[in-house]
mmCIF file of C-alpha atoms in Angstrom:
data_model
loop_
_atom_site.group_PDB
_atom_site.id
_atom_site.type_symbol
_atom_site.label_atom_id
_atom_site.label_comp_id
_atom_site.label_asym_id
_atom_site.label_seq_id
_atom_site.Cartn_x
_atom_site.Cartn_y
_atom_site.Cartn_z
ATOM 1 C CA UNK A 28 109.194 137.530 130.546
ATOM 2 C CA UNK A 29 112.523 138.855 129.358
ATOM 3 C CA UNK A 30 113.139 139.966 125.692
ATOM 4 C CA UNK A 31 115.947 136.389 125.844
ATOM 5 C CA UNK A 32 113.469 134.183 126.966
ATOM 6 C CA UNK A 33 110.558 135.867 124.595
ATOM 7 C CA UNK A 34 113.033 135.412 121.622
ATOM 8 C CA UNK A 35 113.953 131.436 122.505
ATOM 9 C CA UNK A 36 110.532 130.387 123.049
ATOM 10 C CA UNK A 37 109.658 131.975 119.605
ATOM 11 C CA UNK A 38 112.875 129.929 117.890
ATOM 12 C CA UNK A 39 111.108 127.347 119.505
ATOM 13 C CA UNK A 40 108.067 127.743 117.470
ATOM 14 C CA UNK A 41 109.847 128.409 114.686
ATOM 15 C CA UNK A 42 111.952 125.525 114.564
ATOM 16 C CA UNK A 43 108.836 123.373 115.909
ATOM 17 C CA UNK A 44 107.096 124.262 112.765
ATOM 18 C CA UNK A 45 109.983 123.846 110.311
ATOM 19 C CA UNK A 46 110.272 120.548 111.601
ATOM 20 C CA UNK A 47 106.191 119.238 110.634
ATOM 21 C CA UNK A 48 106.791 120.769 107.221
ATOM 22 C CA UNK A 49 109.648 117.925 106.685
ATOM 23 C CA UNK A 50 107.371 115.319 108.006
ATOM 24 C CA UNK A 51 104.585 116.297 105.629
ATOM 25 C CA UNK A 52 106.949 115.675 102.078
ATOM 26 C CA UNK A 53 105.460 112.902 99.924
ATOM 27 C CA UNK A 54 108.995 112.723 97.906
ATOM 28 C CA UNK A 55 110.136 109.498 99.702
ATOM 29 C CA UNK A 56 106.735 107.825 99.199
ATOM 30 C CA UNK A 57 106.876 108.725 95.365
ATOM 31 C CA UNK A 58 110.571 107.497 94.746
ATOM 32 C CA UNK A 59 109.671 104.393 96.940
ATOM 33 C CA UNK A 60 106.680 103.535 94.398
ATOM 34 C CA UNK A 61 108.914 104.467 91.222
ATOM 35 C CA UNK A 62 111.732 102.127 92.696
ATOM 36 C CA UNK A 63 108.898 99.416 92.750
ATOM 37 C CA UNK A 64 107.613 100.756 89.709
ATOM 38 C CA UNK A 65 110.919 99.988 87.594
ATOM 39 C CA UNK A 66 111.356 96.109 89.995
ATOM 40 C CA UNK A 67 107.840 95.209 88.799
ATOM 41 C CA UNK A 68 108.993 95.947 85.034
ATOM 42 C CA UNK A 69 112.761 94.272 85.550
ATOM 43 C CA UNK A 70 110.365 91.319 87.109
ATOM 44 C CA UNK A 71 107.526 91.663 84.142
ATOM 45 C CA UNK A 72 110.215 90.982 81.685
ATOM 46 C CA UNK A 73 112.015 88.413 83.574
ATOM 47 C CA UNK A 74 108.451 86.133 83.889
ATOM 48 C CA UNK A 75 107.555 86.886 80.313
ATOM 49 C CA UNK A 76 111.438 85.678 79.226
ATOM 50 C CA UNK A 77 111.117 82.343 81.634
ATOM 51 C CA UNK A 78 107.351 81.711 80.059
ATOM 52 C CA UNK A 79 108.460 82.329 77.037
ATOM 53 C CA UNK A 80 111.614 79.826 77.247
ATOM 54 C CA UNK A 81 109.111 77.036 78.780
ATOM 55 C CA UNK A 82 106.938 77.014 75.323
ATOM 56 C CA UNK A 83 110.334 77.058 73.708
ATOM 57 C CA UNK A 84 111.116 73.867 75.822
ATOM 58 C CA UNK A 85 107.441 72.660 75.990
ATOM 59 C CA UNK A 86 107.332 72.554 72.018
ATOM 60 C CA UNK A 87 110.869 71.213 71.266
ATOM 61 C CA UNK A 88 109.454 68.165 74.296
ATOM 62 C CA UNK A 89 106.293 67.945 71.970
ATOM 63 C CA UNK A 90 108.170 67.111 68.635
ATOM 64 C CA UNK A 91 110.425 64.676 70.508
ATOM 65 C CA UNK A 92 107.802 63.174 72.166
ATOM 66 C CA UNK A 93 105.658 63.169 68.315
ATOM 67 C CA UNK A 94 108.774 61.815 66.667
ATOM 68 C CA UNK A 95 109.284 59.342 68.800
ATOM 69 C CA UNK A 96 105.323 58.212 68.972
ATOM 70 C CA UNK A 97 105.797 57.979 64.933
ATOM 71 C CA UNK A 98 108.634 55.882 65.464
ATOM 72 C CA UNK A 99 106.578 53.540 67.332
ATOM 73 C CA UNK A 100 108.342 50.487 65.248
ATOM 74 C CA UNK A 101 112.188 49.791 66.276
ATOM 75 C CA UNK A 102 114.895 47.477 64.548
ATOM 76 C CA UNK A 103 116.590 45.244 66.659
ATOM 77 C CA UNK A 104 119.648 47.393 69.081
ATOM 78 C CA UNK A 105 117.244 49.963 70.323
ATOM 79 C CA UNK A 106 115.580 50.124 72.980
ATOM 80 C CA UNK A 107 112.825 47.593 74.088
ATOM 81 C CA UNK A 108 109.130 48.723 74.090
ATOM 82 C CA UNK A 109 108.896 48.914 77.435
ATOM 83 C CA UNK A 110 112.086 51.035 77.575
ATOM 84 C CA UNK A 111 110.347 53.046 74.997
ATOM 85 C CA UNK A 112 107.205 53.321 77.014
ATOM 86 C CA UNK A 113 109.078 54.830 79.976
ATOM 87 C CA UNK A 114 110.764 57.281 78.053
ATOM 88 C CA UNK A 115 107.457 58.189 76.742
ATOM 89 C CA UNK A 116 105.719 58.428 79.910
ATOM 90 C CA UNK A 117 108.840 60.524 81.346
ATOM 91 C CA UNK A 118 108.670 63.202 78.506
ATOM 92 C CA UNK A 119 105.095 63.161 79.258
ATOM 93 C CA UNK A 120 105.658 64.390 82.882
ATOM 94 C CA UNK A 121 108.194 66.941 81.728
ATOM 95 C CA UNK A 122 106.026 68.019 79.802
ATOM 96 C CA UNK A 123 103.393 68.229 82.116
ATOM 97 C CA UNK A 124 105.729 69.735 84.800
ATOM 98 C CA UNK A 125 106.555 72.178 82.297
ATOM 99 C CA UNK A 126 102.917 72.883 81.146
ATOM 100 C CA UNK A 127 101.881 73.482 85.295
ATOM 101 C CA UNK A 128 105.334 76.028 85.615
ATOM 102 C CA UNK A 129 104.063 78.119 82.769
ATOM 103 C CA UNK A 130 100.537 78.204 84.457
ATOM 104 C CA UNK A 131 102.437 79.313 87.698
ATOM 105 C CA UNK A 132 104.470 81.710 86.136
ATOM 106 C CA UNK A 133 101.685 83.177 84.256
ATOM 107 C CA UNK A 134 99.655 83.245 87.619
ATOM 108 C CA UNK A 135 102.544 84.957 89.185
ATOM 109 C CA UNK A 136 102.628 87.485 86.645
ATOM 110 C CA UNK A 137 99.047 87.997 86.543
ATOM 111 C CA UNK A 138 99.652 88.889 90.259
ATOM 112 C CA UNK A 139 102.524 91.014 89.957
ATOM 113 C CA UNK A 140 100.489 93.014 86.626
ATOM 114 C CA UNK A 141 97.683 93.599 89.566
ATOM 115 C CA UNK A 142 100.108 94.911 91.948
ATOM 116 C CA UNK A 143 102.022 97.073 89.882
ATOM 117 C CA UNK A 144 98.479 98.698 88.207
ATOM 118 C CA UNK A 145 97.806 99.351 92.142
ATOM 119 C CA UNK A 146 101.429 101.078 92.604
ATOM 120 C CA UNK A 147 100.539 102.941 89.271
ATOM 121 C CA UNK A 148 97.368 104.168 91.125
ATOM 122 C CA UNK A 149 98.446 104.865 94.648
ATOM 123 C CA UNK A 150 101.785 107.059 92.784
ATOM 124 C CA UNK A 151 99.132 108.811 90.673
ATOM 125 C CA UNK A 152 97.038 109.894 94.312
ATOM 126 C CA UNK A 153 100.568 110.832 95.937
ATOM 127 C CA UNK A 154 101.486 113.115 92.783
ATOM 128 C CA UNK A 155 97.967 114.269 92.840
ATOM 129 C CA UNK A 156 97.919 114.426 96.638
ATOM 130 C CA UNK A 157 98.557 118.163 98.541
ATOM 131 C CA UNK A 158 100.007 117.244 102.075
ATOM 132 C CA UNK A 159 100.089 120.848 103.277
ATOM 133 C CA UNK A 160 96.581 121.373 102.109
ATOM 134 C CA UNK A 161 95.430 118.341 103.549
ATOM 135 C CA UNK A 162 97.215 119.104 107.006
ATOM 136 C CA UNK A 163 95.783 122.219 106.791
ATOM 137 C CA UNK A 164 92.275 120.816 106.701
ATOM 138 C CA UNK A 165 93.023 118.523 109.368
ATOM 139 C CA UNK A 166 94.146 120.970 111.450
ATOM 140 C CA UNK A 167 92.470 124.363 112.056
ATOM 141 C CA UNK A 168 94.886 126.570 111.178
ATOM 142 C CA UNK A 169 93.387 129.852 111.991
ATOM 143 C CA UNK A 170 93.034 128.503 115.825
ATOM 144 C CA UNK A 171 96.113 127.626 115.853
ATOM 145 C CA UNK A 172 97.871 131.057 114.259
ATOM 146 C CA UNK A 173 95.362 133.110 116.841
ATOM 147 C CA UNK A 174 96.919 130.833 119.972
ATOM 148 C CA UNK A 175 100.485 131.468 118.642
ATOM 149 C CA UNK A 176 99.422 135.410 118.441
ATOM 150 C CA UNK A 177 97.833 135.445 121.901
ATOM 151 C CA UNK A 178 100.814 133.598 123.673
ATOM 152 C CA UNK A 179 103.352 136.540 122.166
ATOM 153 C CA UNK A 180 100.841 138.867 123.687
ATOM 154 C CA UNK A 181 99.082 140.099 120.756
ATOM 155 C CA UNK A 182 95.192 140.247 120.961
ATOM 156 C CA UNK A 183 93.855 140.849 117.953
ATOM 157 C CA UNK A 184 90.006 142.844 118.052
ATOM 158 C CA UNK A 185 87.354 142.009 114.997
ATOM 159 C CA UNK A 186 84.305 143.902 113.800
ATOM 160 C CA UNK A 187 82.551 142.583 111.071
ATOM 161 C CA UNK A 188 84.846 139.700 110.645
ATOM 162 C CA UNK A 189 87.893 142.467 110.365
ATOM 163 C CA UNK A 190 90.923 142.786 112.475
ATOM 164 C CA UNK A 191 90.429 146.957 113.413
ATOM 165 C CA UNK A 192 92.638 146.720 115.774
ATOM 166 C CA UNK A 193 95.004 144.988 118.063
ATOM 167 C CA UNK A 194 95.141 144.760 121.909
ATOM 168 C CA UNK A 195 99.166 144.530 123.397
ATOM 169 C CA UNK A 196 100.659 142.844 126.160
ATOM 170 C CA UNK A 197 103.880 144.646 126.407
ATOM 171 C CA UNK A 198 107.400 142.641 128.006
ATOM 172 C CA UNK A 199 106.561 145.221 130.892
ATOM 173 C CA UNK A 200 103.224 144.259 131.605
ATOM 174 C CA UNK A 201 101.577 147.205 129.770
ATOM 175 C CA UNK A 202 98.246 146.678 127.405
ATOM 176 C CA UNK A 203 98.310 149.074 124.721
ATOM 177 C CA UNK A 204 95.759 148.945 122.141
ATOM 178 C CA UNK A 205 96.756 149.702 118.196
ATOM 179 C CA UNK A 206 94.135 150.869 115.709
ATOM 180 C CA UNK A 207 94.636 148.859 112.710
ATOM 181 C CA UNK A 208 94.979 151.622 109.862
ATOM 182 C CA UNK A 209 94.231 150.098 106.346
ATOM 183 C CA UNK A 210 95.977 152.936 104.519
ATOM 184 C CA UNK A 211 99.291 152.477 106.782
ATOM 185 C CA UNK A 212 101.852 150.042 104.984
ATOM 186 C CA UNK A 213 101.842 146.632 106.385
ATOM 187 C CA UNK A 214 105.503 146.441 107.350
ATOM 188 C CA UNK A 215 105.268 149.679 109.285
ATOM 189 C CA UNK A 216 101.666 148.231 111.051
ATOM 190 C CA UNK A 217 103.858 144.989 112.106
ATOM 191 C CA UNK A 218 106.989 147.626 112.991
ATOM 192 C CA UNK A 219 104.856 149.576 115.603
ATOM 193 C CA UNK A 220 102.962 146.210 116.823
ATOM 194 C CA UNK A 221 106.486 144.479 117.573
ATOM 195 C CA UNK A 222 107.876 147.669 118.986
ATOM 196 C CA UNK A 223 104.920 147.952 121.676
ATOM 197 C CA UNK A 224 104.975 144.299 122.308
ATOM 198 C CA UNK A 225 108.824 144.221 123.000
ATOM 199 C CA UNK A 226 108.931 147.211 125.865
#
């Protein structure tokens, strides 16, 4: 494999993992459930407005339609008895019409209270929530990282659950194998590694 090829099928890996680091970002999830958040509160207000203009109207119907039950007894130019009735039974129906909206709208409240408690909840697991950890446990990350190693050509040799040293497949086709010094500073360890890897 040439050193060009080597280094564009490693961009590739690098740019492969950059991109399921963006996939695994819980922002948009969060600022979708805070958008619904702040609807559910314009909405909670809205109901609680509408109910509380129906009592207005329901109680202002029920002094009307009192008044007009005291009133029972009519001089002459008014309207007949009958008429009287009518309008009776009418404010009646508004004012059951009205009584079943507030029901509704307190039903439909009740609803949206539920489902914005359940938004609270889910947006309280999200900010709680670790993608990258829970990626991590889904996949097995040390597999994976020991593939990656092994397909650059790096081999890595463990004793007692240690790395002591590392077997390399050199660009050339040569094996060499490194003994892993502890004392040696890790940037010159990785140094020497790449070197023998990349001749």
């Amino acid at each position: 494999m040439s050193k060009e090829s080597y280094s564009k099928n490693l961009q590739e890996c690098i740019d492969l993992i950059k991109e399921m680091t963006t996939i695994i970002d819980p922002s948009d999830d969060y600022l979708t459930i805070t958008a619904a958040e702040e609807q559910m509160k314009v909405n909670y207000a809205k109901g609680k407005r509408e109910i509380d203009d129906a009592y207005s109207n329901l109680k202002s119907l029920s002094r009307v339609l009192e008044a007009a039950r005291k009133s029972s007894t009519r001089p002459p130019g008014v309207p007949t008895a009958g008429q009287h009735a009518a309008y009776l039974d009418e404010m009646e129906v508004s004012r059951m019409s009205l009584a079943k909206a507030i029901r509704d709208a307190e039903s439909t409240l009740a609803a949206k209270e539920a489902e914005l408690t359940a938004l609270k909840e889910e947006s309280t697991r999200l900010e709680r929530s670790d993608p990258a950890r829970d990626h991590q446990l889904e996949l097995d990350g040390t597999a994976l990282r020991l593939q990656i190693y092994r397909g650059l050509g790096f081999e890595p040799v463990l004793a007692d659950g240690i790395v002591k040293k590392m077997i390399i497949r050199s660009e050339s086709g040569d094996i060499n194998s490194i003994p892993l010094n502890s004392k040696s500073f890790e940037n010159e360890q990785a140094n020497q590694l790449w070197k023998f890897a990349s001749s």
